[in-house]
Coordinates of N, CA and C in Angstrom, one line a residue:
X133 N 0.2 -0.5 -16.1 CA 1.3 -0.8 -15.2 C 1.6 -2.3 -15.4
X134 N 2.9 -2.0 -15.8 CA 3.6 -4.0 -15.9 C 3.5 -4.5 -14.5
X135 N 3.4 -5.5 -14.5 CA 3.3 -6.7 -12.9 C 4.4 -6.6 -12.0
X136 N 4.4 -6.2 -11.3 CA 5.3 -5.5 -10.1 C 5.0 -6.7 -9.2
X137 N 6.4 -7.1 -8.4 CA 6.0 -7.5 -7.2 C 7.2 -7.5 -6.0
X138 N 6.9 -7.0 -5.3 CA 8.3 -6.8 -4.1 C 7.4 -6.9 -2.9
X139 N 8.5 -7.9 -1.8 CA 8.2 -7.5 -0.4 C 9.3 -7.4 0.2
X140 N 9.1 -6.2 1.4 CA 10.3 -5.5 1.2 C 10.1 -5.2 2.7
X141 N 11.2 -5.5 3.6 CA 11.0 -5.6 5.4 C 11.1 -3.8 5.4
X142 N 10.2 -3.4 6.5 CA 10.1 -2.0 7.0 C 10.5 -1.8 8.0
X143 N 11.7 -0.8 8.1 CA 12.4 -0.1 9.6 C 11.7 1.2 9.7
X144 N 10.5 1.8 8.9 CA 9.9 2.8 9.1 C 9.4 2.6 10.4
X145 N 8.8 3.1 11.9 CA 7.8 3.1 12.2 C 6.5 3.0 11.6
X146 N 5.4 2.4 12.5 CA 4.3 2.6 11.9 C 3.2 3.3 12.4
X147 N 2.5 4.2 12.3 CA 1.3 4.8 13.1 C 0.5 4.1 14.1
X148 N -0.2 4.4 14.9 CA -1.2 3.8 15.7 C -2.1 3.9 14.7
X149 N -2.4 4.6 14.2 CA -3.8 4.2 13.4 C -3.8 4.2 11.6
X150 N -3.7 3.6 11.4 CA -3.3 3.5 9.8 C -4.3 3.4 9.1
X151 N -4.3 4.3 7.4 CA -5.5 4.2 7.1 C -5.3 3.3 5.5
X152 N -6.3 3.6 4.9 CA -6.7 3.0 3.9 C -6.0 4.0 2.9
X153 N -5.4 3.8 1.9 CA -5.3 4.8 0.7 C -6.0 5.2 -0.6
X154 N -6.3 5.8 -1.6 CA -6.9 5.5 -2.6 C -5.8 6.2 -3.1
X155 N -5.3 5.9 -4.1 CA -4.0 6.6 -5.1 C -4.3 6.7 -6.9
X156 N -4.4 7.6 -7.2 CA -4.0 7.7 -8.7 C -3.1 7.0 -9.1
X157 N -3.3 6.5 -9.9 CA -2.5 5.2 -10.9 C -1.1 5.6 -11.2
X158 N -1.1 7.0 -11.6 CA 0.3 7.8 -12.2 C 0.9 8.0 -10.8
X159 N 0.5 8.4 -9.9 CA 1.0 8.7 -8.2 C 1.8 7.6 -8.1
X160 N 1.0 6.2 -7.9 CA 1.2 5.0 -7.4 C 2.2 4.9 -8.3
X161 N 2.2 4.7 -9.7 CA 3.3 4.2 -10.3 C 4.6 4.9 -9.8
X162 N 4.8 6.6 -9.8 CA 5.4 7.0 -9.7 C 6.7 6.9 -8.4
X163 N 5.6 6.6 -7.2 CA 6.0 6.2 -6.0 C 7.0 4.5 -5.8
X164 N 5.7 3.8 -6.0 CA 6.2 2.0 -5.8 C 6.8 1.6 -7.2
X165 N 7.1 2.4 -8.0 CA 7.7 1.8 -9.3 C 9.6 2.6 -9.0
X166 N 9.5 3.3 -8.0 CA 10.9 3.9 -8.0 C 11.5 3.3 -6.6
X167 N 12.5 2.5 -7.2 CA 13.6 2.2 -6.2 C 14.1 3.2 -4.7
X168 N 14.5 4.5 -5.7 CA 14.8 5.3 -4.4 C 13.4 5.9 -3.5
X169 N 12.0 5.9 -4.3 CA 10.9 6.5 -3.7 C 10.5 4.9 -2.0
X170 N 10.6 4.0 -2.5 CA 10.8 2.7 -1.5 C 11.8 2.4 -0.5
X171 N 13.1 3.0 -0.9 CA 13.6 2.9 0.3 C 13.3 4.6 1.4
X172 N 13.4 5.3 0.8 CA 12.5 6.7 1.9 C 11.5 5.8 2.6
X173 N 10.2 5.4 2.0 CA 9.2 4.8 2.3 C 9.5 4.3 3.6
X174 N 10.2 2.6 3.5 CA 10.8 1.7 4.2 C 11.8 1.9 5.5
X175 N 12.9 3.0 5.3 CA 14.1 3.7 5.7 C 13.7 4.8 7.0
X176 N 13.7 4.6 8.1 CA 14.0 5.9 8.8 C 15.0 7.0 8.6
X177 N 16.0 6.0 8.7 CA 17.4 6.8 8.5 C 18.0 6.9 7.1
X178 N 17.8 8.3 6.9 CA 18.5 8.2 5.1 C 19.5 7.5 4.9
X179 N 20.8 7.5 5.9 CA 22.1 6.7 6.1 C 21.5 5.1 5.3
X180 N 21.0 4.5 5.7 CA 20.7 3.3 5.3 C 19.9 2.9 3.8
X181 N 19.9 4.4 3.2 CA 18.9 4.1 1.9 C 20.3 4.3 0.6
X182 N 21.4 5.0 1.0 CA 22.6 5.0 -0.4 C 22.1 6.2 -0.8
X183 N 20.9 7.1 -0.3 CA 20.7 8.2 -1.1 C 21.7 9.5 -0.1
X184 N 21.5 10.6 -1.3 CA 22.1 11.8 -0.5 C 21.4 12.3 0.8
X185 N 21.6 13.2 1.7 CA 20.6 13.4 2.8 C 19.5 14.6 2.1
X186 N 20.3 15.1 1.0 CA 19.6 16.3 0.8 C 18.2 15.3 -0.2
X187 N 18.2 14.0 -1.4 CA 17.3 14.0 -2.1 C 16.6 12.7 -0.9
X188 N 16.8 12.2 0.1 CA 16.2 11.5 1.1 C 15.1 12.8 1.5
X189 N 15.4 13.7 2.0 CA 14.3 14.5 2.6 C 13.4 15.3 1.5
X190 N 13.8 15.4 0.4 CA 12.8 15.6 -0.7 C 11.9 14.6 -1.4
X191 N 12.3 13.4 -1.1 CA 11.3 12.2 -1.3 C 10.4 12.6 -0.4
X192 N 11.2 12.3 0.7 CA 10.4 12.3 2.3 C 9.2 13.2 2.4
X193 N 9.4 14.4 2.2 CA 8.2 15.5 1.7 C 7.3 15.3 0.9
X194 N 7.5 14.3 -0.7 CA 6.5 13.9 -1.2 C 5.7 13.1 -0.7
X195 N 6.3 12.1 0.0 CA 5.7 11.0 0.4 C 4.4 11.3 1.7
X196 N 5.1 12.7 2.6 CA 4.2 13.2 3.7 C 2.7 13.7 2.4
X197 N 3.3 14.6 1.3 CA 2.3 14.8 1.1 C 1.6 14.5 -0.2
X198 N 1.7 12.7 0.2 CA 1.0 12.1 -1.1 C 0.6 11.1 0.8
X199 N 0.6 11.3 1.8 CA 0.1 11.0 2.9 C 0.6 9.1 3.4
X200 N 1.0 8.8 2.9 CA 1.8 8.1 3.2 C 2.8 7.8 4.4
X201 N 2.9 8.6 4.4 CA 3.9 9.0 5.9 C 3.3 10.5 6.6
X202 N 3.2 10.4 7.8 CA 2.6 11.3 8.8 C 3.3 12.3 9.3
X203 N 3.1 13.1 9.9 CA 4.0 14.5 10.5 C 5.1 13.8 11.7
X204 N 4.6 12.5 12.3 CA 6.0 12.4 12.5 C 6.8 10.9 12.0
X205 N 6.8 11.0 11.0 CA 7.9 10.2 10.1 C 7.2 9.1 10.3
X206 N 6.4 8.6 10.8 CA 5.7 6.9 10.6 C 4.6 7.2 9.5
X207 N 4.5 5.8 9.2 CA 4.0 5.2 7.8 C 2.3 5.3 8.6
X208 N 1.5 5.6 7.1 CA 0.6 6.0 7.7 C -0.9 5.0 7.0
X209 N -0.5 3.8 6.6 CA -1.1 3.1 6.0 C -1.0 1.8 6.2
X210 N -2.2 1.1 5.8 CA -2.2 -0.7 5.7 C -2.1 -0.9 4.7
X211 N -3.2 -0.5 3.8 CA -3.2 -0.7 2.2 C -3.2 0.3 1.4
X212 N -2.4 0.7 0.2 CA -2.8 1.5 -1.1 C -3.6 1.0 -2.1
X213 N -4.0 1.2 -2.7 CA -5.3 0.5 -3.6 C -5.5 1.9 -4.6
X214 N -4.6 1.4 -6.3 CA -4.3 2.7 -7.3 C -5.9 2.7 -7.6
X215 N -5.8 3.4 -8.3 CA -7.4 3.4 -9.4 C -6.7 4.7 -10.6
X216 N -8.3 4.2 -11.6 CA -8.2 5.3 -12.0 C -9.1 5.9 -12.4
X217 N -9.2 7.4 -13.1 CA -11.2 7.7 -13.2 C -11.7 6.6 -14.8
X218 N -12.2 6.5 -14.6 CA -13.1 6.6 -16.1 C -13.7 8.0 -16.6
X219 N -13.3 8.3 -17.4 CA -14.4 9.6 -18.2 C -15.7 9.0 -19.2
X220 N -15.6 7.9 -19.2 CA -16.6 7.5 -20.1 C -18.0 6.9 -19.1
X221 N -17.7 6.0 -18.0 CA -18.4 6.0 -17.1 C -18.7 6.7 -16.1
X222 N -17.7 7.2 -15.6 CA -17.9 8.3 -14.4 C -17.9 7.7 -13.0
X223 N -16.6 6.9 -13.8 CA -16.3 5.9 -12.2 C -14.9 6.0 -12.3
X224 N -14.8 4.9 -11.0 CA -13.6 4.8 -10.3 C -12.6 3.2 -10.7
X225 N -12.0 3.0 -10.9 CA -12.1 1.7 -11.1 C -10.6 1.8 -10.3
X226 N -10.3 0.1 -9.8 CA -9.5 -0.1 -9.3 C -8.5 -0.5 -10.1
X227 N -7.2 0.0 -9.9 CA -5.6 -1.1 -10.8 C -5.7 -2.3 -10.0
X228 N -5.6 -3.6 -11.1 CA -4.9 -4.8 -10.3 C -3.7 -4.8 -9.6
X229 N -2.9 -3.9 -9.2 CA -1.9 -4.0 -8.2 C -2.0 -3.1 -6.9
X230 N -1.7 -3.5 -5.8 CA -2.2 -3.3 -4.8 C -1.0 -3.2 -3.7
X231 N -0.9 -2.4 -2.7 CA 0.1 -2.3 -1.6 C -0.2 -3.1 -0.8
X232 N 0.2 -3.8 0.3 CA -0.4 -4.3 1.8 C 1.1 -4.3 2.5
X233 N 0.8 -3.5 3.6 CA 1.4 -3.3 5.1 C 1.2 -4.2 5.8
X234 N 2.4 -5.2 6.0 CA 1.8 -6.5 7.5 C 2.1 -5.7 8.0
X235 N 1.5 -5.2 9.5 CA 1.7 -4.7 10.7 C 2.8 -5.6 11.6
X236 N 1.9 -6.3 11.8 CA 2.5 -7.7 12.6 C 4.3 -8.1 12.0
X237 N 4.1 -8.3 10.6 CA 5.9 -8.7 10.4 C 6.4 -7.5 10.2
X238 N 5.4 -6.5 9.6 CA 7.0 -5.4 9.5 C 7.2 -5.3 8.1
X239 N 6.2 -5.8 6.9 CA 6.6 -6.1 5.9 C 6.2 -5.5 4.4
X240 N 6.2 -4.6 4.1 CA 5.5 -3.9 3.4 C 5.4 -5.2 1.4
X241 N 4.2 -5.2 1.2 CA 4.1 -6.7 0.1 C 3.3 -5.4 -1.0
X242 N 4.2 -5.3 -2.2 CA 3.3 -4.9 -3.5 C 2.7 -6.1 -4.5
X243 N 2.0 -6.5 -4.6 CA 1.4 -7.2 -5.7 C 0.2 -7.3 -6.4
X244 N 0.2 -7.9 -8.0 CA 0.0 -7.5 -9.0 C -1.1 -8.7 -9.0
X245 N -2.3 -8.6 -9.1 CA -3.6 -10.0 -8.4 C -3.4 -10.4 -10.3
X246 N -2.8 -10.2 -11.3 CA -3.0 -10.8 -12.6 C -2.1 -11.8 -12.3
X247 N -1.0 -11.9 -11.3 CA -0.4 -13.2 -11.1 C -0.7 -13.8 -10.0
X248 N 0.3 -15.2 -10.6 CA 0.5 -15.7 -9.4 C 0.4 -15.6 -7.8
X249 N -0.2 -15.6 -6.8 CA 0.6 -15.1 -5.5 C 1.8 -15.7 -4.8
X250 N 2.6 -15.4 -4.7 CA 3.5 -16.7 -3.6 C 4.0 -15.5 -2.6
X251 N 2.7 -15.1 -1.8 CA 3.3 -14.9 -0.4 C 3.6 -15.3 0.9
X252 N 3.9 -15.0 1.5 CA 4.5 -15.5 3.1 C 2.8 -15.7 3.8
X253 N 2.7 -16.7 4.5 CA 2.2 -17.2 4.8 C 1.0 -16.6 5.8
X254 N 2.0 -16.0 6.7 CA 1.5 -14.7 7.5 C 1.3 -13.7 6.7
X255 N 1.1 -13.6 5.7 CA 0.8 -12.1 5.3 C -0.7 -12.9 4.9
X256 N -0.6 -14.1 4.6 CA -1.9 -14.4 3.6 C -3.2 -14.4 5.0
X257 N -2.4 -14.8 6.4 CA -3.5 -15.1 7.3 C -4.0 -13.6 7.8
X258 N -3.2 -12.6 7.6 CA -3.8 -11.4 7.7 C -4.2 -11.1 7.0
X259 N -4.4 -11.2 5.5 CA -5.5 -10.8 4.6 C -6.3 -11.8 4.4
X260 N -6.1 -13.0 4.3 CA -6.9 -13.9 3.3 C -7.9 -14.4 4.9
X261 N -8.4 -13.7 5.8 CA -10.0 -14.0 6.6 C -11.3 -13.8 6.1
X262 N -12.3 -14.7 5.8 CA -13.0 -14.6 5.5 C -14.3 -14.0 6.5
X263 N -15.3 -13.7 6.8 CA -16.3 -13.2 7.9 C -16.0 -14.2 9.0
X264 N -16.0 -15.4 8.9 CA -16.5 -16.4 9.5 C -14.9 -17.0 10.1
X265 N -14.0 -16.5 9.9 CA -12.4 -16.8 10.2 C -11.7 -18.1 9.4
X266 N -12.7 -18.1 8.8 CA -12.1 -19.5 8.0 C -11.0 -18.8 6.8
X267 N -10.0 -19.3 7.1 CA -8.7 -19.2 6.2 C -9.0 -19.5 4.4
X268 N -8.6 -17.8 3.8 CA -9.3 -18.3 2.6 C -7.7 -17.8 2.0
X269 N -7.0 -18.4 1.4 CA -5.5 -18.1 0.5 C -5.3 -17.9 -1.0
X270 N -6.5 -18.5 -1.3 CA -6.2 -17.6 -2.9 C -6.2 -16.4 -3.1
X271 N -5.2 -16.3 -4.5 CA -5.0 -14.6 -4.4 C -6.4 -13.6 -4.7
X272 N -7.1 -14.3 -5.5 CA -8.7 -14.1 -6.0 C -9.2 -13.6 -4.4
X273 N -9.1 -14.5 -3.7 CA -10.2 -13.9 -2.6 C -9.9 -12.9 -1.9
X274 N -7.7 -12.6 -1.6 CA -7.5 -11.9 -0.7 C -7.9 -10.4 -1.5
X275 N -7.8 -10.6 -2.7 CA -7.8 -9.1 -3.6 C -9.4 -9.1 -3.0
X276 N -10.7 -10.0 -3.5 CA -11.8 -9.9 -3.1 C -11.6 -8.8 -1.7
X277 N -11.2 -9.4 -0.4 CA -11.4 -9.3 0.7 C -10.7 -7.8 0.4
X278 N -9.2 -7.6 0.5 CA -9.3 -5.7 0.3 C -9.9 -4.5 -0.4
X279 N -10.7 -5.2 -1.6 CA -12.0 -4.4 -2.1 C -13.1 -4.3 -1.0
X280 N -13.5 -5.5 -0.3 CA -14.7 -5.4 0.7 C -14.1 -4.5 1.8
X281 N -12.4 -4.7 2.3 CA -12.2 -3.6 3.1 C -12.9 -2.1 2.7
X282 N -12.2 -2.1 1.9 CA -12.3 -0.8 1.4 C -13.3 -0.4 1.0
X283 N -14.2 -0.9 1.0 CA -15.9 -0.7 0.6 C -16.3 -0.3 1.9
X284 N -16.2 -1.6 3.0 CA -16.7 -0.9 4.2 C -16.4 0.3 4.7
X285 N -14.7 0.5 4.6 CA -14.0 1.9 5.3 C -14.9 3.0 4.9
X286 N -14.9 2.6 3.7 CA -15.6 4.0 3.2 C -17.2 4.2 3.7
X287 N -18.3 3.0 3.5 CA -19.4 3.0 4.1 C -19.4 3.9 5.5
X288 N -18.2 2.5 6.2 CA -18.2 3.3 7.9 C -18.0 4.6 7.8
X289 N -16.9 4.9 7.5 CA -16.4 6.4 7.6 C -16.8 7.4 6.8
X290 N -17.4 7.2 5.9 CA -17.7 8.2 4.8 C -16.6 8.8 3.7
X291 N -15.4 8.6 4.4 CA -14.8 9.0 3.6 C -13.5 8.5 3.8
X292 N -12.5 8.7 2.6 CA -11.4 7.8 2.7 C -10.2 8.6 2.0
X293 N -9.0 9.0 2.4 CA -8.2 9.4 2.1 C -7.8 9.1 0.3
X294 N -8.4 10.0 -0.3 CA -7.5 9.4 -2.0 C -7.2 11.1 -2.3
X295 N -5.5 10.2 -2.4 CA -4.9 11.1 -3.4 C -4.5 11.0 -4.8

């Protein structure tokens, strides 16, 4: 996957409880690499995406059931986090590009941790906390810190939504 980077304001609703995602690399590309698959995402009202009403609600269906969006039309995530298997190891490995949901602005941020970061400030104070609340902003640490998310979620909960 080439270096992707968009942040992109959200009129979706959002769930009360949003989870963690795990996505196939080809999924993920397929989804956040398509123009029209982002504004469904983003968009309540198809009116406001330029798309037809009939291919708005056939996104819309993928996206319910790539889980992403919930049974009733709110976004059902903080972060996506692609991977892909290894057959040689027999692992999981993570893509350097990553989704994050600000709650708080409303903002949905794709980015590619092989670059640069230049995000908004507030997105960085929501991700970039260290244990101890100390404000940590490099992009190295915030990628660090949504791996440790996502380590824990899974520890806590056992299990974690990947599609």
């Amino acid at each position: 996957m080439k270096g992707i980077e968009s942040c992109i304001y959200v009129q979706r609703e959002i769930c009360e409880r949003p989870s963690i995602i795990l996505m196939d690399k080809n999924l993920f590309k397929n989804i956040f690499l398509r123009e029209s698959y982002l504004k469904v995402l983003v968009n309540q009202d198809f009116k406001e995406t330029g798309l037809s009403k009939s291919y708005y609600y056939y996104i819309l269906d993928k996206l319910k059931k790539s889980n992403l969006i919930n049974e009733n039309n709110k976004l059902n995530f903080t972060i996506v986090v692609a991977y892909k298997l290894d057959d040689k190891d027999f692992s999981i490995k993570f893509e350097p590009i990553l989704v994050f949901l600000s709650i708080k602005r409303k903002i949905l941020y794709i980015f590619d941790i092989r670059k640069k970061c230049f995000l908004d400030e507030e997105i960085l104070k929501e991700l970039g906390k260290d244990g101890k609340g100390k404000k940590e902003y490099s992009c190295r640490n915030i990628i660090e810190n949504i791996y440790k998310i996502v380590s824990e979620h899974i520890i806590d909960k056992g299990v974690i939504y990947v599609q």
